[in-house]
Coordinates of C-alpha atoms in Angstrom, one line a residue:
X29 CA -20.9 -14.3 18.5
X30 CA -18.4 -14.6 15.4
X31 CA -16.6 -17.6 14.7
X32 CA -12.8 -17.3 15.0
X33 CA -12.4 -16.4 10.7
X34 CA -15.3 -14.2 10.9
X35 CA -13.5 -12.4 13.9
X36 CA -10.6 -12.7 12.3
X37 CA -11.6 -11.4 8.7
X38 CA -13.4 -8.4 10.3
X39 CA -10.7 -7.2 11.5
X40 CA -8.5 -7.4 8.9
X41 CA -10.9 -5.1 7.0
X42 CA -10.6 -2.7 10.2
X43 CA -7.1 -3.0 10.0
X44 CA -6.3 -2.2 6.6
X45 CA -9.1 0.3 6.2
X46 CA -7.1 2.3 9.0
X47 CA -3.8 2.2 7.5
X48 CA -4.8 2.9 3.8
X49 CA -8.5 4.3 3.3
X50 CA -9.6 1.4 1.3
X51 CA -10.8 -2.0 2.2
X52 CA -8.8 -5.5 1.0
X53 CA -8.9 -7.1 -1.9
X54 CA -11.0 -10.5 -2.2
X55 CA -7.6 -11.9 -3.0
X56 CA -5.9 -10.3 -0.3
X57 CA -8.3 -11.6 2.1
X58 CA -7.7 -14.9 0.8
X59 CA -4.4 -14.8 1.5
X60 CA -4.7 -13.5 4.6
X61 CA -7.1 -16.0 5.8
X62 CA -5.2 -19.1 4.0
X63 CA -8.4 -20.2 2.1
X64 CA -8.1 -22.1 -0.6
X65 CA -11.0 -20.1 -2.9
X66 CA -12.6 -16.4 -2.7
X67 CA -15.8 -18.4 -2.3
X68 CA -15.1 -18.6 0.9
X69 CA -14.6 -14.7 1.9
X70 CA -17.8 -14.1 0.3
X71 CA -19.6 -16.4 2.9
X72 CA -17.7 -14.7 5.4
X73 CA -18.3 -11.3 4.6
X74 CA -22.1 -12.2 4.0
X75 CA -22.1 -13.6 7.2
X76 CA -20.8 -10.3 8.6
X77 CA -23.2 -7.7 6.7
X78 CA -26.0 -10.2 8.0
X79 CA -24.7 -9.7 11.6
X80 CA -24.1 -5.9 11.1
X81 CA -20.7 -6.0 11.5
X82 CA -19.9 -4.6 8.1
X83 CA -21.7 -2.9 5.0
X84 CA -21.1 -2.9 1.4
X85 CA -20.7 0.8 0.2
X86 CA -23.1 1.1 -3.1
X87 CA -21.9 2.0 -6.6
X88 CA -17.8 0.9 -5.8
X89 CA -16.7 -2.0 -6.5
X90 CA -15.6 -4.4 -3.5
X91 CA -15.7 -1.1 -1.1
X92 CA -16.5 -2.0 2.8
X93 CA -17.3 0.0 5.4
X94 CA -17.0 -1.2 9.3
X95 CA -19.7 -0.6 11.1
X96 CA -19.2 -2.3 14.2
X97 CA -16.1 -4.1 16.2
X98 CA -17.1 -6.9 18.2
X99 CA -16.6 -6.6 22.1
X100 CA -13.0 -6.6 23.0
X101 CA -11.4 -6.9 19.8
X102 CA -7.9 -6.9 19.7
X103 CA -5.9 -5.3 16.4
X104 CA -3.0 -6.3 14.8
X105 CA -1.6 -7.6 11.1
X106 CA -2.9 -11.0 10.7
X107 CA -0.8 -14.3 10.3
X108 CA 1.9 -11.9 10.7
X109 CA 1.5 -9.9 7.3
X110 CA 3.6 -6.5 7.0
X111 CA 1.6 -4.2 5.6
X112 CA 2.1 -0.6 4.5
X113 CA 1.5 1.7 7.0
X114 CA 2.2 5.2 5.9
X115 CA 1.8 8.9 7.3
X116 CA -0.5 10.5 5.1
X117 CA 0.0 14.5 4.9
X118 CA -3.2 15.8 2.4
X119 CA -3.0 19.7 0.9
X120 CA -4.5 21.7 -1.3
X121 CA -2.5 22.4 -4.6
X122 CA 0.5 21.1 -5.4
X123 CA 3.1 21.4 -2.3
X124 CA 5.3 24.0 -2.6
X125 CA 9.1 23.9 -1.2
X126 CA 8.8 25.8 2.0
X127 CA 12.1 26.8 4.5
X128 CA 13.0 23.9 6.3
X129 CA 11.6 24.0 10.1
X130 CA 13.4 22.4 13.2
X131 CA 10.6 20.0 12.9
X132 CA 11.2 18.9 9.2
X133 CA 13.6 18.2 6.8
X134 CA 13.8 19.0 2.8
X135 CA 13.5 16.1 0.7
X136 CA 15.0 15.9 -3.0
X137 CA 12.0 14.8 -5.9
X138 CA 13.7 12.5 -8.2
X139 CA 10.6 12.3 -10.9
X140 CA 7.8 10.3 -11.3
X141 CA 7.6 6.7 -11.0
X142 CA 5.0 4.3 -12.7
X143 CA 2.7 2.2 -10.8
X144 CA 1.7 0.6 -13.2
X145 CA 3.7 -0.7 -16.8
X146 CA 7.7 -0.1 -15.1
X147 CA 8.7 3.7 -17.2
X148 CA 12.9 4.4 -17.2
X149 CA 14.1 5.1 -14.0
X150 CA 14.7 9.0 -13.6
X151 CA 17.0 10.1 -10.7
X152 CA 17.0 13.9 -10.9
X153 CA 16.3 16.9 -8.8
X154 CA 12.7 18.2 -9.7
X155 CA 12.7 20.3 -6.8
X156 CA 12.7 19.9 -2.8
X157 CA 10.1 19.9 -0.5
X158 CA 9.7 19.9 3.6
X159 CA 8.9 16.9 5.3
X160 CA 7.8 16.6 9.3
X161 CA 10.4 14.7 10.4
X162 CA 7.7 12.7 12.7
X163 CA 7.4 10.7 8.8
X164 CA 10.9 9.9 8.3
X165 CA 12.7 8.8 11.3
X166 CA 16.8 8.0 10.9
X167 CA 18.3 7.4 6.9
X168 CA 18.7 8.8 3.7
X169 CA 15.0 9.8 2.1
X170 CA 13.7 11.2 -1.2
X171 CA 10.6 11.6 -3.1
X172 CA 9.1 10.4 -6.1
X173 CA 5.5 11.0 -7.9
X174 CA 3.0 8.3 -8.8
X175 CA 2.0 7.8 -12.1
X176 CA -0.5 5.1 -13.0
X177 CA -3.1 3.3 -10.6
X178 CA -1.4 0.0 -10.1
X179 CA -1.3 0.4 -6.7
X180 CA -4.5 2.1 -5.7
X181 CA -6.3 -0.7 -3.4
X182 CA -3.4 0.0 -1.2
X183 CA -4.1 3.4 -0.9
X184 CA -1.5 4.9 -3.2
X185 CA -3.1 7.1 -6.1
X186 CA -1.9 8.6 -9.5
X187 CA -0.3 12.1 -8.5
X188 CA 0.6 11.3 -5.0
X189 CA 4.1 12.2 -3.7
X190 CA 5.3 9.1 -1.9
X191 CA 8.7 9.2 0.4
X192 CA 10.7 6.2 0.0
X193 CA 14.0 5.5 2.6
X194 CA 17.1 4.7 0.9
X195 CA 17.4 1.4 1.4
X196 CA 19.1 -2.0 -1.1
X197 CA 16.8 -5.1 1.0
X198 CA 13.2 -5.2 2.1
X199 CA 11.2 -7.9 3.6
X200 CA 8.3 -10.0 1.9
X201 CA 5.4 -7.7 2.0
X202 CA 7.0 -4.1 1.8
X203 CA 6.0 -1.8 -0.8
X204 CA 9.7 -0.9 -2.6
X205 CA 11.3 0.9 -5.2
X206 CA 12.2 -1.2 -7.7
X207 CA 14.7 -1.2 -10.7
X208 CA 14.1 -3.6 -12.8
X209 CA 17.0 -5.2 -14.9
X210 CA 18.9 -1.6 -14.6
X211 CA 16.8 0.8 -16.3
X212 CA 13.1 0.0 -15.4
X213 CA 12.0 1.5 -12.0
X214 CA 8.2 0.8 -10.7
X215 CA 6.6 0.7 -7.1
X216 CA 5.3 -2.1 -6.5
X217 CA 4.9 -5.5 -3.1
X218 CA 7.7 -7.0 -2.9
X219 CA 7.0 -11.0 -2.7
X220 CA 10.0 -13.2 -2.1
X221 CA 8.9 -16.6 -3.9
X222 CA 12.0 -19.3 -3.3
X223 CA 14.9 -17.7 -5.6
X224 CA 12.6 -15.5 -7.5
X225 CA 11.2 -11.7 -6.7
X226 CA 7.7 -11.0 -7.6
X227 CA 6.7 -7.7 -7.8
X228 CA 2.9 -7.4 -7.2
X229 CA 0.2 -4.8 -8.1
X230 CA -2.5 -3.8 -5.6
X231 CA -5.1 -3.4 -8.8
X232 CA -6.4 -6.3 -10.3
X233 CA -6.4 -5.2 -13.5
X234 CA -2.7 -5.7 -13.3
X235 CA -0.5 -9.1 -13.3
X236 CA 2.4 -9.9 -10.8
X237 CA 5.9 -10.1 -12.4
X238 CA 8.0 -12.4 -11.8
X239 CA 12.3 -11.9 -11.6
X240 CA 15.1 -14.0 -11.0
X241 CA 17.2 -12.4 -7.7
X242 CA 19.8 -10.7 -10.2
X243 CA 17.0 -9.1 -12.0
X244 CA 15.4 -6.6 -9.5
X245 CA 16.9 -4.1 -7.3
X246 CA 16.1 -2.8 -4.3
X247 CA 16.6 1.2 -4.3
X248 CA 14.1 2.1 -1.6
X249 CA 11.2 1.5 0.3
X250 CA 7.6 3.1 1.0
X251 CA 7.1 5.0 4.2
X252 CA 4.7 7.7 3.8
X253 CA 3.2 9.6 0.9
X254 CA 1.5 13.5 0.4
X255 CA -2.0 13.5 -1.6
X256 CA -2.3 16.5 -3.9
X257 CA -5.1 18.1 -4.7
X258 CA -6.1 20.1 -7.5

């Protein structure tokens, strides 16, 4: 029998393992929990590995696997957290612009984007490529490739090719397209904090920035991405 953080912990970890290959951050378990310290999730997931719910994955750092789901579990983003849920299409090579079927549509790629240190916004055409449709949905779409590792604890690695929606707002939580102070542009969580915008890293190694509301515009947000492989 897990107590209700336990329960609700593990399955935040299911959760977020599901949408994005990779477990949570400590610190994004903390938040998700509301507790005041990390010390805290470390009892918890202890408490979990002892009652085989979870394992740690040797030789990665902070990587957890779900072994078990307690009986009649029940899913679903806790304390109402939006997180990025994207459609994942893997290949091998470098996608290639192929003729658009009924079932897709061809997407401009801008240029690379940094997730990581914000590089000069590039709005270009480095080529087109087809997209299932099934990933888009209604709006205006376009690509962009990831360089840097900023963002990699929520799934999104150097060299991916991420499709953003054309959009100018995005709730607290969303992964976005930034432009920074009209000429930096960087992927990063969008955090609304009272009148400023933070723009957060998933990789510790990075800090959150913090911008006044005239500082940071929306151009897009995340909605799927394409691994490449090489």
């Amino acid at each position: 029998m897990l107590t209700k953080k336990q329960h609700e912990l593990l399955m935040f970890i299911h959760e977020r393992i599901k949408e994005t290959g990779v477990s949570p951050s400590f610190d994004e378990m903390k938040e998700a929990l509301d507790l005041a310290s990390k010390s805290g999730i470390h009892r918890l997931i202890t408490a979990l590995e002892e009652r085989g719910f979870i394992r740690r994955l040797a030789h990665r750092a902070r990587a957890l696997e779900v072994v078990k789901l307690p009986e009649q579990a029940t899913t679903g983003p806790v304390r109402g957290r939006q997180p990025f849920r994207p459609d994942v299409i893997e290949g091998g090579g470098r996608p290639r612009a192929a003729e658009p079927a009924n079932d897709t549509r061809e997407l401009v790629l801008v240029g690379k984007i940094a997730a990581g240190v914000p590089i000069a916004a590039i709005q270009q055409d480095h080529g087109r490529y087809s997209v299932p449709e099934a990933m888009l949905g209604a709006g205006e779409h376009y690509m962009l490739e990831i360089e840097g590792d900023s963002m990699i604890e929520a799934g999104i690695l150097n060299g991916d090719l991420v499709v953003i929606k054309r959009v100018d707002t995005a709730s607290s939580g969303e992964i976005v397209v930034a432009l920074v102070e009209g000429e930096e542009a960087t992927l990063k969580r969008l955090r609304k904090k009272g009148n400023s915008i933070a723009l957060e890293p998933a990789n510790r190694a990075y800090e959150t920035r913090i911008f006044g509301p005239d500082q940071v515009e929306v151009q897009g947000k995340l909605v799927g991405l394409i691994r490449q492989y090489h």
